[in-house]
Each structure stands twice: as C-alpha cells, then as structure tokens.
CSV table of C-alpha atoms in Angstrom, one decimal:
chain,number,residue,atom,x,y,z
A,51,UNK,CA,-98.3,21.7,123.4
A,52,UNK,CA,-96.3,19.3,121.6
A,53,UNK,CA,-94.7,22.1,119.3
A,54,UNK,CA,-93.4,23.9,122.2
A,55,UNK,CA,-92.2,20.4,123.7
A,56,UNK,CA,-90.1,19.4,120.3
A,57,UNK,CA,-88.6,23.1,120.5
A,58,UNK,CA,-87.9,23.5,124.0
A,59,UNK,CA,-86.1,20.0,123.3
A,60,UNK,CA,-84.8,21.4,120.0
A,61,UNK,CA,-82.9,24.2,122.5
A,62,UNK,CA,-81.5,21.8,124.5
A,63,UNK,CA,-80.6,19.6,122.0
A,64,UNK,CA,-78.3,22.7,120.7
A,65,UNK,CA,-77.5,23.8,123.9
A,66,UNK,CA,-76.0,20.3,124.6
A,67,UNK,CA,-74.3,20.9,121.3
A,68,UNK,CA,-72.6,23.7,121.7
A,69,UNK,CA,-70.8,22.7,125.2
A,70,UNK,CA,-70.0,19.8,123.8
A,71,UNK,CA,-67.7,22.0,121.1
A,72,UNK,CA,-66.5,24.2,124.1
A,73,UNK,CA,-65.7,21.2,125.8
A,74,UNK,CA,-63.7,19.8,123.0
A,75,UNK,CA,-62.0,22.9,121.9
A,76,UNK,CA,-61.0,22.9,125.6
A,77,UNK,CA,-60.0,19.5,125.8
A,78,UNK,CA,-57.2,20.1,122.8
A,79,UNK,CA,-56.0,23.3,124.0
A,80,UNK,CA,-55.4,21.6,127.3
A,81,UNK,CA,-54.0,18.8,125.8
A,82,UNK,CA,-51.6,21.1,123.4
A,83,UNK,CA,-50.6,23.0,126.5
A,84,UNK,CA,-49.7,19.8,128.5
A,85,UNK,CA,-48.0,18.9,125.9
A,86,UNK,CA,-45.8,21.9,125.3
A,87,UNK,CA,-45.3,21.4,129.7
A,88,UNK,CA,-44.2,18.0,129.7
A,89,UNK,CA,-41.1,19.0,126.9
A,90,UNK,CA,-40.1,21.8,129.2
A,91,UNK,CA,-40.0,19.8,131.5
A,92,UNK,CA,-37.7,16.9,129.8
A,93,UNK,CA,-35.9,20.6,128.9
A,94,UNK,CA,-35.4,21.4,132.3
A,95,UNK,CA,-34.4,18.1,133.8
A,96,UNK,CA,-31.6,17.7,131.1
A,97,UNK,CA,-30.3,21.1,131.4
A,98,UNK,CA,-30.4,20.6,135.7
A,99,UNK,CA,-28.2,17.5,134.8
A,100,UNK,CA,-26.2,19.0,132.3
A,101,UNK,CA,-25.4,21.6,135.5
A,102,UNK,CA,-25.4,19.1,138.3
A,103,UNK,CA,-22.7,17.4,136.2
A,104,UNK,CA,-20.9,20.6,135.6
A,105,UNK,CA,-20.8,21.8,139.2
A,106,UNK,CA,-19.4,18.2,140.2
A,107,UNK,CA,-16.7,17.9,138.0
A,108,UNK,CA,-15.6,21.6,139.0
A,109,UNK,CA,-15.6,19.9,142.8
A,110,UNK,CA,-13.7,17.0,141.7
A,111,UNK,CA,-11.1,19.7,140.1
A,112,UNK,CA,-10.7,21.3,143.2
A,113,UNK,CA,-10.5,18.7,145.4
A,114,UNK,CA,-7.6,17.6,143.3
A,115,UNK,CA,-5.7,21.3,143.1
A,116,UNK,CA,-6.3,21.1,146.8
A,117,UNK,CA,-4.5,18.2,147.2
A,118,UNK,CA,-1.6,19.1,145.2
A,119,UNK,CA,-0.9,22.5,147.4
C-alpha cells in the first residue's frame, strides 16, 4: 500500500512538473509577444502623429492660399 501511495504521488509530483514548464514556456512567449505589441504600438502612435501633423500643416496651407485668392 505504501508503494503505490509514494508512486501515485511520484505521478503527481511530475504531473505538477510538467505544467509548471508549460506554464512558464507560456508565460515568456506571452511576455515576448506583449512585448513585440506594445512597440507597435509606440510605432503606431508616432506614425498617427507624424500624419496628424502632416494633414494639419496641409490645412494651415490652404487656409492661407485661400485667403490670398
């Protein structure tokens, strides 16, 4: 009885294991992929501003050819 006590824990025991290596493998591709999302991101914004900036100087040009005819 105590045999199959120490290797039914034995099987948990590496059961426990081994998720706990999925888990962590998971863990850094998720962190890796968040990551690689919060630079595209910082991408994005700058290149919206880059446009938004862009688009209001073509307004403020014109604005001011309007105002000359």
């Amino acid at each position: 009885m105590a045999d199959f006590d120490i290797n039914l824990l034995e099987q948990h025991v590496e059961t426990l294991i081994r998720k706990c290596e999925h888990l962590r493998e998971e863990n850094a591709s998720l962190r890796a992929s968040q990551e690689h999302l919060v630079a595209e991101r910082a991408e994005l914004i700058e290149k919206t501003e880059f446009a938004r900036s862009r688009i209001e100087a073509m307004v403020a040009r014109l604005k001011a050819m309007e105002e000359q005819l």
